[in-house]
Coordinates of C-alpha atoms and ligand atoms in Angstrom, one line a residue:
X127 CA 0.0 0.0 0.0
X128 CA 1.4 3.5 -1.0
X129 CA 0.1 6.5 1.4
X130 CA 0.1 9.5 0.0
X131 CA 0.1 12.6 2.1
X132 CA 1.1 16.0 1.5
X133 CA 4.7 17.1 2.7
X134 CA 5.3 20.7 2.8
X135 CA 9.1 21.9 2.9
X136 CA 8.3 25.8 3.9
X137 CA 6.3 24.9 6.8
X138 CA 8.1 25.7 10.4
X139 CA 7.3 21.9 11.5
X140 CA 9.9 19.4 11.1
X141 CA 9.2 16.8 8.9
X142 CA 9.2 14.1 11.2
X143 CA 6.2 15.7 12.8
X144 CA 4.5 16.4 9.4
X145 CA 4.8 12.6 8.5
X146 CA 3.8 11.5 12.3
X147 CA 0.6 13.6 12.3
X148 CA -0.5 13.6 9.4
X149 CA -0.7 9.2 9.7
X150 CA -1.8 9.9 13.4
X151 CA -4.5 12.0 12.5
X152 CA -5.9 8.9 9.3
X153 CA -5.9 6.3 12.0
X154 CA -8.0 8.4 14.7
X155 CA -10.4 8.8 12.0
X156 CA -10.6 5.9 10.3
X157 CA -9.0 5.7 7.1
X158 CA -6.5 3.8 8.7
X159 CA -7.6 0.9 10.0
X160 CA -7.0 -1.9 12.4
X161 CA -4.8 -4.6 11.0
X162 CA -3.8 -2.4 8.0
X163 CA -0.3 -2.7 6.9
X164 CA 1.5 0.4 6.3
X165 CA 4.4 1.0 3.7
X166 CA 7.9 -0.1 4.8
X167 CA 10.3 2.7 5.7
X168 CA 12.1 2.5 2.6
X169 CA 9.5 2.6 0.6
X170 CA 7.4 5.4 2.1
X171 CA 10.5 7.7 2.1
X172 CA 11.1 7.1 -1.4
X173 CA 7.5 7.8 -2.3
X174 CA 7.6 11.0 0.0
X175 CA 11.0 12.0 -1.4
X176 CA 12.3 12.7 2.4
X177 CA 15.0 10.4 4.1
X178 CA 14.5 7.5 5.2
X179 CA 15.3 8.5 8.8
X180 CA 12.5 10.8 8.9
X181 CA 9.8 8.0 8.4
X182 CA 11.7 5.6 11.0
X183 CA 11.5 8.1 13.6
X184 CA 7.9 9.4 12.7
X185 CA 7.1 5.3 12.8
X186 CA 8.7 4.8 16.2
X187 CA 6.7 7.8 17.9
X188 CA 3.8 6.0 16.2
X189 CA 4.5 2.9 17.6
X190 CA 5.4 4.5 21.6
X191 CA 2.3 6.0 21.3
X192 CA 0.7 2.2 20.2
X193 CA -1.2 3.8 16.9
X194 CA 1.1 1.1 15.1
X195 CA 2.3 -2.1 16.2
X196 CA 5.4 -4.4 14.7
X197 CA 5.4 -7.4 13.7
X198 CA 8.8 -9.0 13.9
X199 CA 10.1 -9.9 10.0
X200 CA 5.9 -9.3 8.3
X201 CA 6.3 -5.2 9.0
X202 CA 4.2 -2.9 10.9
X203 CA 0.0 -2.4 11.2
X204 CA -2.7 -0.2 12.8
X205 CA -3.1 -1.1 16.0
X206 CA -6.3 -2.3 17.8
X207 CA -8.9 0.2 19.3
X208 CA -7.1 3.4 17.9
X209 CA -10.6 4.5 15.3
X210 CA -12.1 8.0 17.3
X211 CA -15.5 8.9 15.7
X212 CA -15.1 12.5 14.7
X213 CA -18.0 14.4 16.3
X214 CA -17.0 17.5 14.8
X215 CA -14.9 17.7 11.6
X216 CA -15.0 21.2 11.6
X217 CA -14.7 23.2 14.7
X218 CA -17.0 26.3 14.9
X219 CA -14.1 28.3 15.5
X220 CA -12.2 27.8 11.9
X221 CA -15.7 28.3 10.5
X222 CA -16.1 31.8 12.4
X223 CA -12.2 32.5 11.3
X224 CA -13.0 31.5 7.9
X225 CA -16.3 33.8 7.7
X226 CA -13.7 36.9 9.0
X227 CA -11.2 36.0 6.1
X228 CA -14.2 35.7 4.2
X229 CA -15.7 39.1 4.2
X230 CA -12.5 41.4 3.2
X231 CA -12.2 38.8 0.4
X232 CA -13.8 39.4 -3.6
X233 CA -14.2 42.7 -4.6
X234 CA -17.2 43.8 -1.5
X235 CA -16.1 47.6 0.0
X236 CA -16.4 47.2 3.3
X237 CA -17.5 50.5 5.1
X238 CA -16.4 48.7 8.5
X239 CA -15.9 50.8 11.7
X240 CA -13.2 51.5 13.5
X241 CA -9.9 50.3 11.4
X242 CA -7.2 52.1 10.9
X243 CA -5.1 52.4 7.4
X244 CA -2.9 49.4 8.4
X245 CA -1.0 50.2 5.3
X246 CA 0.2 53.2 6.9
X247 CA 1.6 51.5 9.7
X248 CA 5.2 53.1 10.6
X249 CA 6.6 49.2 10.2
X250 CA 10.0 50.8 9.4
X251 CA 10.3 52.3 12.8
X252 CA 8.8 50.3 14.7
X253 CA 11.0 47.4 13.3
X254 CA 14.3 49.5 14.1
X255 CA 13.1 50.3 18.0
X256 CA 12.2 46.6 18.0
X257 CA 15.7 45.6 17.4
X258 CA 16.9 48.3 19.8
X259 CA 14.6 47.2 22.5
X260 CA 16.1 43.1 22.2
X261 CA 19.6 44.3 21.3
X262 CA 19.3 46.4 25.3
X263 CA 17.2 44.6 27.9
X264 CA 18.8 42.9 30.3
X265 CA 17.9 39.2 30.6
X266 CA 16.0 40.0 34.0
X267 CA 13.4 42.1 31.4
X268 CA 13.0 38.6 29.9
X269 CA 11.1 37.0 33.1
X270 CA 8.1 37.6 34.9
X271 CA 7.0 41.7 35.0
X272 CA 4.6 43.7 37.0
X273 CA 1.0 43.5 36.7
X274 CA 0.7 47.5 36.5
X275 CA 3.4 47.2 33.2
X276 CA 6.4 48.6 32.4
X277 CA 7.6 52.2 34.2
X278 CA 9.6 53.4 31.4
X279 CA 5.8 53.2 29.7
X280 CA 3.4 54.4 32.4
X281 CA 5.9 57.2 32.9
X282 CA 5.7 58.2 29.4
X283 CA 1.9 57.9 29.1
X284 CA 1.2 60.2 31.6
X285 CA 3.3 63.0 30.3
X286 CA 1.1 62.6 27.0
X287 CA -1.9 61.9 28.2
X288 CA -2.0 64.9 30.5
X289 CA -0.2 66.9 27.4
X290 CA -3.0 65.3 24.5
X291 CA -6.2 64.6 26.8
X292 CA -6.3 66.7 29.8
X293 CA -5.7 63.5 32.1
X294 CA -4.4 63.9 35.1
X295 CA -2.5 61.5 36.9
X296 CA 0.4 59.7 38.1
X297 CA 2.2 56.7 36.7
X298 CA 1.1 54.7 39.3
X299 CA -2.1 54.9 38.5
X300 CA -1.7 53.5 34.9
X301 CA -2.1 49.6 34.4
X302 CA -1.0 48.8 30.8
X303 CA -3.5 46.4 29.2
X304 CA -4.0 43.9 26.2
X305 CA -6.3 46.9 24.1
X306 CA -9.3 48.6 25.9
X307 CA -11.1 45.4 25.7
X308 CA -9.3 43.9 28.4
X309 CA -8.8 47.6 30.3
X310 CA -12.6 47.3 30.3
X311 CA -13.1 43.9 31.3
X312 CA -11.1 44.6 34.1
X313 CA -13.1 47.3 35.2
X314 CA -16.1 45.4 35.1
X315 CA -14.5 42.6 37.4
X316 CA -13.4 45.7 39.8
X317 CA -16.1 47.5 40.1
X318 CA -19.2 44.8 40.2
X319 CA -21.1 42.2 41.4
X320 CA -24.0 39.8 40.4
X321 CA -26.9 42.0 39.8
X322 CA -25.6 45.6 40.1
X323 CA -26.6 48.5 37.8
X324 CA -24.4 49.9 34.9
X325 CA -25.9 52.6 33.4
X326 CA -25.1 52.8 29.9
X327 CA -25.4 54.8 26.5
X328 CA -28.0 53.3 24.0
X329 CA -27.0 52.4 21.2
X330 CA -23.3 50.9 22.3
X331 CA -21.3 48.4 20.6
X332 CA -22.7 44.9 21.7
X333 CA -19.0 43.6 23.1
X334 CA -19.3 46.5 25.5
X335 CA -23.2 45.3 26.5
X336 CA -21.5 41.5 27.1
X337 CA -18.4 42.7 28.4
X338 CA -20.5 44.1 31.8
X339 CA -23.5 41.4 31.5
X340 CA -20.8 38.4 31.7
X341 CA -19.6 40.5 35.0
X342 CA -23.2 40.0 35.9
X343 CA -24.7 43.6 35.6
X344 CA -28.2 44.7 35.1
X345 CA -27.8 47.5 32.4
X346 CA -29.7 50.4 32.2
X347 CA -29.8 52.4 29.0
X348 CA -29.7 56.3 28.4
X349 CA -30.5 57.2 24.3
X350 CA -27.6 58.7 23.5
X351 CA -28.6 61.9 20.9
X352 CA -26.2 63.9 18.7
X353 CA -24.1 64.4 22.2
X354 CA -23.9 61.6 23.5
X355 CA -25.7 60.3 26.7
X356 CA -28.6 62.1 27.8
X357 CA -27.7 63.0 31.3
X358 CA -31.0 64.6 31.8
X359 CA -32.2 60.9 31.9
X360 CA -29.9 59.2 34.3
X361 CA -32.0 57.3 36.7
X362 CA -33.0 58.8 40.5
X363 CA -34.5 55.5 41.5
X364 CA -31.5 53.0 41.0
X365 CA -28.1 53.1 42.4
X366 CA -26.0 51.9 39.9
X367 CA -22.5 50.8 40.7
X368 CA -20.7 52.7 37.5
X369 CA -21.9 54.9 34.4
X370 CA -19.9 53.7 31.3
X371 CA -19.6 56.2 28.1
X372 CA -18.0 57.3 25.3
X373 CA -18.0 61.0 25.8
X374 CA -15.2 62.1 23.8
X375 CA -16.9 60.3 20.7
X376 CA -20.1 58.5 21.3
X377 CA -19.8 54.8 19.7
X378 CA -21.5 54.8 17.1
X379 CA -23.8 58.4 16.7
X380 CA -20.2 60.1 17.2
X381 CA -21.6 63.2 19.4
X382 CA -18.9 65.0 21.8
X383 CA -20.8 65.2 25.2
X384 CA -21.1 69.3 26.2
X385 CA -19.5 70.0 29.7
X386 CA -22.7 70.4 30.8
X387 CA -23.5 66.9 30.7
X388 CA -20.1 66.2 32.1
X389 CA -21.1 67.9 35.2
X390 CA -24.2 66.6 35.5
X391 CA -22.3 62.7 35.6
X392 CA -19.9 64.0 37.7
X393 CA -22.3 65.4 40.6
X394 CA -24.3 62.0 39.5
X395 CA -21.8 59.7 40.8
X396 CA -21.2 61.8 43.4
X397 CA -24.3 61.1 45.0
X398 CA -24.8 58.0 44.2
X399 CA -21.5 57.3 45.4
X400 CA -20.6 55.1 42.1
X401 CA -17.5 55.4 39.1
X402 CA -17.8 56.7 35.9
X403 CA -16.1 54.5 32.9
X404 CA -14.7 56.7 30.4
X405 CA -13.9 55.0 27.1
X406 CA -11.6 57.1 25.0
X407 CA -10.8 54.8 22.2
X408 CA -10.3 57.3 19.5
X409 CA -10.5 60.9 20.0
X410 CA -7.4 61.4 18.9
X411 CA -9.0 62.2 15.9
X412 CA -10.6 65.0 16.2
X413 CA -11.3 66.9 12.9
X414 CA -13.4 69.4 14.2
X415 CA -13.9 72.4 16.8
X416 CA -11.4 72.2 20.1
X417 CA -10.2 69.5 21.8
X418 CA -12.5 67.7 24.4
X419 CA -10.6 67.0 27.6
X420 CA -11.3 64.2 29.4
X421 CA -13.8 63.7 31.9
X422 CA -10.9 62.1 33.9
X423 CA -9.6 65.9 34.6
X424 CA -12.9 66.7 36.1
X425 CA -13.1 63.8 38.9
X426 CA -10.0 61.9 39.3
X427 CA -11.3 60.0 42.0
X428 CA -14.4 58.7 40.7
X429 CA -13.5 58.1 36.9
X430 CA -11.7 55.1 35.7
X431 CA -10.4 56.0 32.2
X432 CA -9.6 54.0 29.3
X433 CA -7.4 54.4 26.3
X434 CA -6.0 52.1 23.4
X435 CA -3.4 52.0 20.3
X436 CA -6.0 49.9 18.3
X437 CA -6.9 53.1 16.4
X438 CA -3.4 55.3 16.6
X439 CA -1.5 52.5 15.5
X440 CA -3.0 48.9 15.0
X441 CA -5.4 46.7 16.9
X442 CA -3.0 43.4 16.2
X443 CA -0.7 45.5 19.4
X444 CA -3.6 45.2 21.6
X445 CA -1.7 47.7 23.7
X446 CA -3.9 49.5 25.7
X447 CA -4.1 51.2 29.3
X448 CA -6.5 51.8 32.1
X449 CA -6.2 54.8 34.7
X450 CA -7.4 54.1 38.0
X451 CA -8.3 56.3 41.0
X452 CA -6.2 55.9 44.1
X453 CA -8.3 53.9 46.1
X454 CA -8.7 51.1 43.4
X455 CA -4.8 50.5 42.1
X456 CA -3.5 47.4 44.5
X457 CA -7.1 45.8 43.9
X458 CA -7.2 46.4 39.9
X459 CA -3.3 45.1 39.8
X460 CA -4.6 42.1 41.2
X461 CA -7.0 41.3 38.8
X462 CA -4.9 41.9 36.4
X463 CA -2.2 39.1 37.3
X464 CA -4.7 37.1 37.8
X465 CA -5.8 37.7 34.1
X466 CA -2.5 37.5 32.2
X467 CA 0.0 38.1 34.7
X468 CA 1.1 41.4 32.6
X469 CA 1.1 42.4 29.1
X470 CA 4.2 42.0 26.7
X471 CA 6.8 43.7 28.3
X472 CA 9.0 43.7 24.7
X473 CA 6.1 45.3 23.6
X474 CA 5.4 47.6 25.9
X475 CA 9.2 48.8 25.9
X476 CA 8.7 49.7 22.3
X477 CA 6.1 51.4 22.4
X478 CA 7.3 53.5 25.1
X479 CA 10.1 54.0 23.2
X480 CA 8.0 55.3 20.2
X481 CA 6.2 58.1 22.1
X482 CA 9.1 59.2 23.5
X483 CA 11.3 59.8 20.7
X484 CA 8.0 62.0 19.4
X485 CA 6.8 59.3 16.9
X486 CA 3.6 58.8 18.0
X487 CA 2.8 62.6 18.2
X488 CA 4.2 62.5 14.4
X489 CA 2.0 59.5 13.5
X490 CA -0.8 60.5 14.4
X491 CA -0.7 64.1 12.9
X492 CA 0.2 62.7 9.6
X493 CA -2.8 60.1 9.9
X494 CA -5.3 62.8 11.2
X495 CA -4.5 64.3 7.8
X496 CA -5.1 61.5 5.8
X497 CA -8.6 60.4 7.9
X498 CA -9.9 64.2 7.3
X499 CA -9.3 63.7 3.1
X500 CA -11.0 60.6 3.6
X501 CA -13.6 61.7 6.0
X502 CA -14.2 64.6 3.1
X503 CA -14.3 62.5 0.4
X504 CA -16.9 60.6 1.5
X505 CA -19.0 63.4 3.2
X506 CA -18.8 65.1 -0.8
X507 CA -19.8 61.9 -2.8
X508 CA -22.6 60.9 -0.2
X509 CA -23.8 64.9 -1.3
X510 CA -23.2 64.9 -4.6
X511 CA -25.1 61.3 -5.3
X512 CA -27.9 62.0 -3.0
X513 CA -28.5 65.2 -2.1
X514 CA -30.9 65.9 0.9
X515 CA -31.7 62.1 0.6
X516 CA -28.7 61.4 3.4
X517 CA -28.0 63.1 6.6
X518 CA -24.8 62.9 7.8
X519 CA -24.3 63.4 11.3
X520 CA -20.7 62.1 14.1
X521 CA -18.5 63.3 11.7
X522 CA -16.7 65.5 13.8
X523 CA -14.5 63.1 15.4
X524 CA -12.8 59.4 14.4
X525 CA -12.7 57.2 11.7
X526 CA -16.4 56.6 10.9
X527 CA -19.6 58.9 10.5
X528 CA -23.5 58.1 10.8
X529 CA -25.6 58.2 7.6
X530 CA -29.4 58.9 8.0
X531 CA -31.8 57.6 5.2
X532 CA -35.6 58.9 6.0
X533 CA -36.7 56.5 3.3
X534 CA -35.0 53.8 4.0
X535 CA -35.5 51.1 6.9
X536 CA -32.1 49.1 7.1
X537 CA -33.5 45.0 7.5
X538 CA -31.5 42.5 7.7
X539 CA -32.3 41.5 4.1
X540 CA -31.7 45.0 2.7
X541 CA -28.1 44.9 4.1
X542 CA -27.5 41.2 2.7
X543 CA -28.7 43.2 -0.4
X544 CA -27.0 45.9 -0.4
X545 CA -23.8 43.6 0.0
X546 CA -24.6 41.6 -2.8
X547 CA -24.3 44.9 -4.7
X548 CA -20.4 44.8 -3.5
X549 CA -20.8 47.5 -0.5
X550 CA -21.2 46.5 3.1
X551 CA -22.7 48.9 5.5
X552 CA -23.7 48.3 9.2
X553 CA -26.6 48.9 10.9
X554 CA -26.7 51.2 13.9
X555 CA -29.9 49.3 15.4
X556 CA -27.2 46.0 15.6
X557 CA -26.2 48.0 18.6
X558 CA -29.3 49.1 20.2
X559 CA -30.2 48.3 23.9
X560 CA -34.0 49.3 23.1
X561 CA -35.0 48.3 19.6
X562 CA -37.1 50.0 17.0
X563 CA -34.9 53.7 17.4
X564 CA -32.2 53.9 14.9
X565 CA -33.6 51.5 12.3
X566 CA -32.6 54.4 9.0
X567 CA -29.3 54.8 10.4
X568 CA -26.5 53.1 9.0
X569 CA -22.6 53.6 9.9
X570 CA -20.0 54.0 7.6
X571 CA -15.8 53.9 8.7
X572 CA -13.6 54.9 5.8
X573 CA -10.0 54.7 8.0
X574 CA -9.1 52.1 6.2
X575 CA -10.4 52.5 2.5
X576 CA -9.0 55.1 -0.3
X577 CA -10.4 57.7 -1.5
X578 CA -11.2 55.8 -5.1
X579 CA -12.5 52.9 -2.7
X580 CA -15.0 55.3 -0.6
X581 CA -16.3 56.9 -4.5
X582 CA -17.1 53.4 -5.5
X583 CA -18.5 52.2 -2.4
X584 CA -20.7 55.6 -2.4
X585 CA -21.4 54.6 -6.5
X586 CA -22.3 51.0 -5.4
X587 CA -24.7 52.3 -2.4
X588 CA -26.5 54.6 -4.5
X589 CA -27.0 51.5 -7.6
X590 CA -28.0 48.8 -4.2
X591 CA -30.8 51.7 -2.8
X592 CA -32.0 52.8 -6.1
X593 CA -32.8 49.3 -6.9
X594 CA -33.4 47.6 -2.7
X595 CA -37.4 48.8 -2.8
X596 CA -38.1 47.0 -6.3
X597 CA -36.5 43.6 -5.0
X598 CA -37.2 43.7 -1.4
X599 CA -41.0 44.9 -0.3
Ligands
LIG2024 C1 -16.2 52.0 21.7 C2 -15.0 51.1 21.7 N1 -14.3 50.8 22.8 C3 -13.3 49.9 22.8 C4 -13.0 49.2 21.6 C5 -11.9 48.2 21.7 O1 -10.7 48.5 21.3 P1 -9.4 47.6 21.6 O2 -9.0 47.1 20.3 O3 -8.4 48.6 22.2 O4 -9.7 46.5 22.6 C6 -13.7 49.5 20.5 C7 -13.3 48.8 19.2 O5 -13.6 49.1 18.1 C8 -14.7 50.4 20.5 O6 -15.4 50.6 19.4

């Protein structure tokens, strides 16, 4: 019998370990079965074109393991009681990769929210401080770290932070996270138990909503409006343990919440004796009127503030950090080891590196200046094709704005449309608390696409629309 099986000479695994496996893997399913006789050494390495060592050894881990037995002078079979029925031949997980690779592949532009130009990533310097960082660190840098992160970084990120956002504190009270994901689910574990209240914006992306459900919160949600979160609305009859929100740029409307409001939360938690969860995931880009400070600046010790590179730089870093008020550092450093231990500490000396040799401050001017074309582009061929049709609103800030279509209800079916005419869009409603509200709203992020990409997506809208009320009633 001759086996074939695929041997790939790039791969990082040895070949030993392709020719092992692969065999392995045949006789737990079945295609290799009990009793079967396999090719002798010699002639499976000729057949495979690899030496004839690597099929001995890849035989001899097969037999230690007893997939194969030997049989002294006749040659060597399946063992007995190897078959595994395969309950699942495809995991759900490839299948849910697969979809992901999926959608950026064909020719579909993808108005997706929230990614950078990757293209644009400085790779050159980045590379060089990389090498710096491995060519310097003592060994010691190459164990365990701090929970809190690296001091060369927290020092660094205050100086900026307080420089760029208004946020006041001191290193200490920075823990370096894995993006503001994790800076968030870290808050949740800190700040709640099984049935507290969060009060929350409305609509907010849906991680965010599962993020403090998991921690078991109640949520109770505020309609944001072209500001933000309506503070006007925040509950008197509930006393919810934190107030998460996005005021810098609401996710997705994209209002910048008035000081007003800002007040307002601040005496809010003060009464009610809770935290306020600022997320500040991309203000940065701010295209429009002054700079919003934080909210951090205005209550130190009731705000936990949270900040990412996933939009300044790249979300494959996941470099983020979370600020803390005093009273709540030795606690969230805890729950931090007992997360991860601590985040990349190469990494983090890198990136600290970065902002202090004034890279990041260059980096993000130059893409600020790119985003704003963008942004204009699209804001002037959404005009030009339909007129009063479209209202554009959050386009002041960030890499995505908010398109309103009074004629239009966005279904699910009319977006699989639309897609079919080679432009994805995404529905505001997907990330609605209270259903029913933003159902003609659709959002649109054009970070990542050029400026030829955004004219033919706008092209492609206008053909999918013009022809979505014919085909679907
Ligand atoms: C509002 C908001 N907060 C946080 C995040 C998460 O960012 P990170 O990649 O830093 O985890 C996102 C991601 O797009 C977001 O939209």
């Amino acid at each position: 019998m001759l086996l074939w099986m695929p041997i790939d000479r790039s791969l990082d695994m040895p070949l030993i370990r392709q020719v092992y496996s692969q065999i392995r893997s045949r006789i737990l399913k079945g295609d290799l079965q009990y009793g079967e006789k396999l090719p002798s050494t010699r002639e499976l390495s000729e057949w495979l074109k690899v030496s004839r060592n690597v099929v001995l050894e890849a035989y001899d881990q097969l037999l230690a393991e007893g997939f194969l037995v030997a049989e002294r002078g006749s040659g060597t079979y399946v063992a007995e009681g190897t078959f595994l029925e395969q309950t699942r031949l495809t995991s759900p997980y490839q299948s849910h990769l697969l979809q992901a690779d999926e959608k950026d592949k064909g020719d579909v532009i993808n108005f997706r929210s929230g990614i950078p130009a990757l293209d644009e990533f400085p790779r050159k310097t980045w590379s060089r401080l990389s090498q710096a960082v491995w060519q310097d660190v003592s060994s010691a840098t190459l164990g365990y770290d701090m929970p809190e992160g690296r001091t060369e970084l927290r020092l660094i990120l205050s100086r900026y932070l307080m420089k760029t956002r208004g946020v006041e504190c001191h290193p200490d009270q920075i823990v370096i996270t894995s993006g503001a994901t994790q800076a968030l689910t870290l808050a949740a574990k800190l700040l709640l138990t099984q049935g507290d209240h969060v009060v929350i914006e409305d609509p907010i992306t849906h991680d965010i909503q599962t993020i403090f459900t998991n921690a078991g919160a109640k949520l109770y949600p505020i309609p944001a409006d072209e500001y933000g979160m309506q503070t006007a609305l925040l509950p008197q009859h509930i006393q919810p343990q934190c107030v998460f929100l996005t005021p810098s740029h609401h996710f997705p409307l994209g209002g910048t919440l008035p000081i007003q409001r800002r007040i307002q939360l601040v005496n809010y938690v003060r009464e009610t004796k809770g935290y306020l969860v600022e997320d500040d995931y991309d203000s940065e880009f701010r295209y429009e009127g002054p700079p919003v400070s934080s909210l951090q600046g205005l209550e130190p010790d009731r705000v936990l503030y949270i900040g990412s590179f996933s939009k300044i730089l790249s979300p494959a870093l996941r470099l983020g950090y979370l600020i803390l008020p005093l009273q709540l550092i030795e606690q969230c450093r805890k729950v931090k080891w007992f997360s991860d231990l601590h985040t990349s500490s190469i990494d983090q000396l890198i990136l600290a590196r970065f902002i202090e040799q004034g890279y990041l401050e260059k980096h993000v001017a130059k893409m600020k200046k790119l985003y704003k074309s963008r942004r204009e582009v699209l804001i002037q061929s959404l005009k030009e094709l339909f007129g009063d049709r479209v209202t554009i609103i959050g386009f002041s800030t960030g890499l995505h704005l908010i398109t309103e279509w009074n004629e239009v209800s966005f279904t699910d079916e009319k977006l699989a449309y639309i897609e079919s005419c080679g432009v994805k869009v995404y529905p505001v409603e997907a990330h609605t608390l209270v259903k029913g509200r933003h159902t003609h709203r659709i959002i649109m992020g054009y970070g990542h696409l050029t400026d030829e990409q955004i004219r033919e997506g706008v092209r492609r809208l206008g053909l999918a629309l013009n022809e979505v009320r014919s085909v679907i009633k």
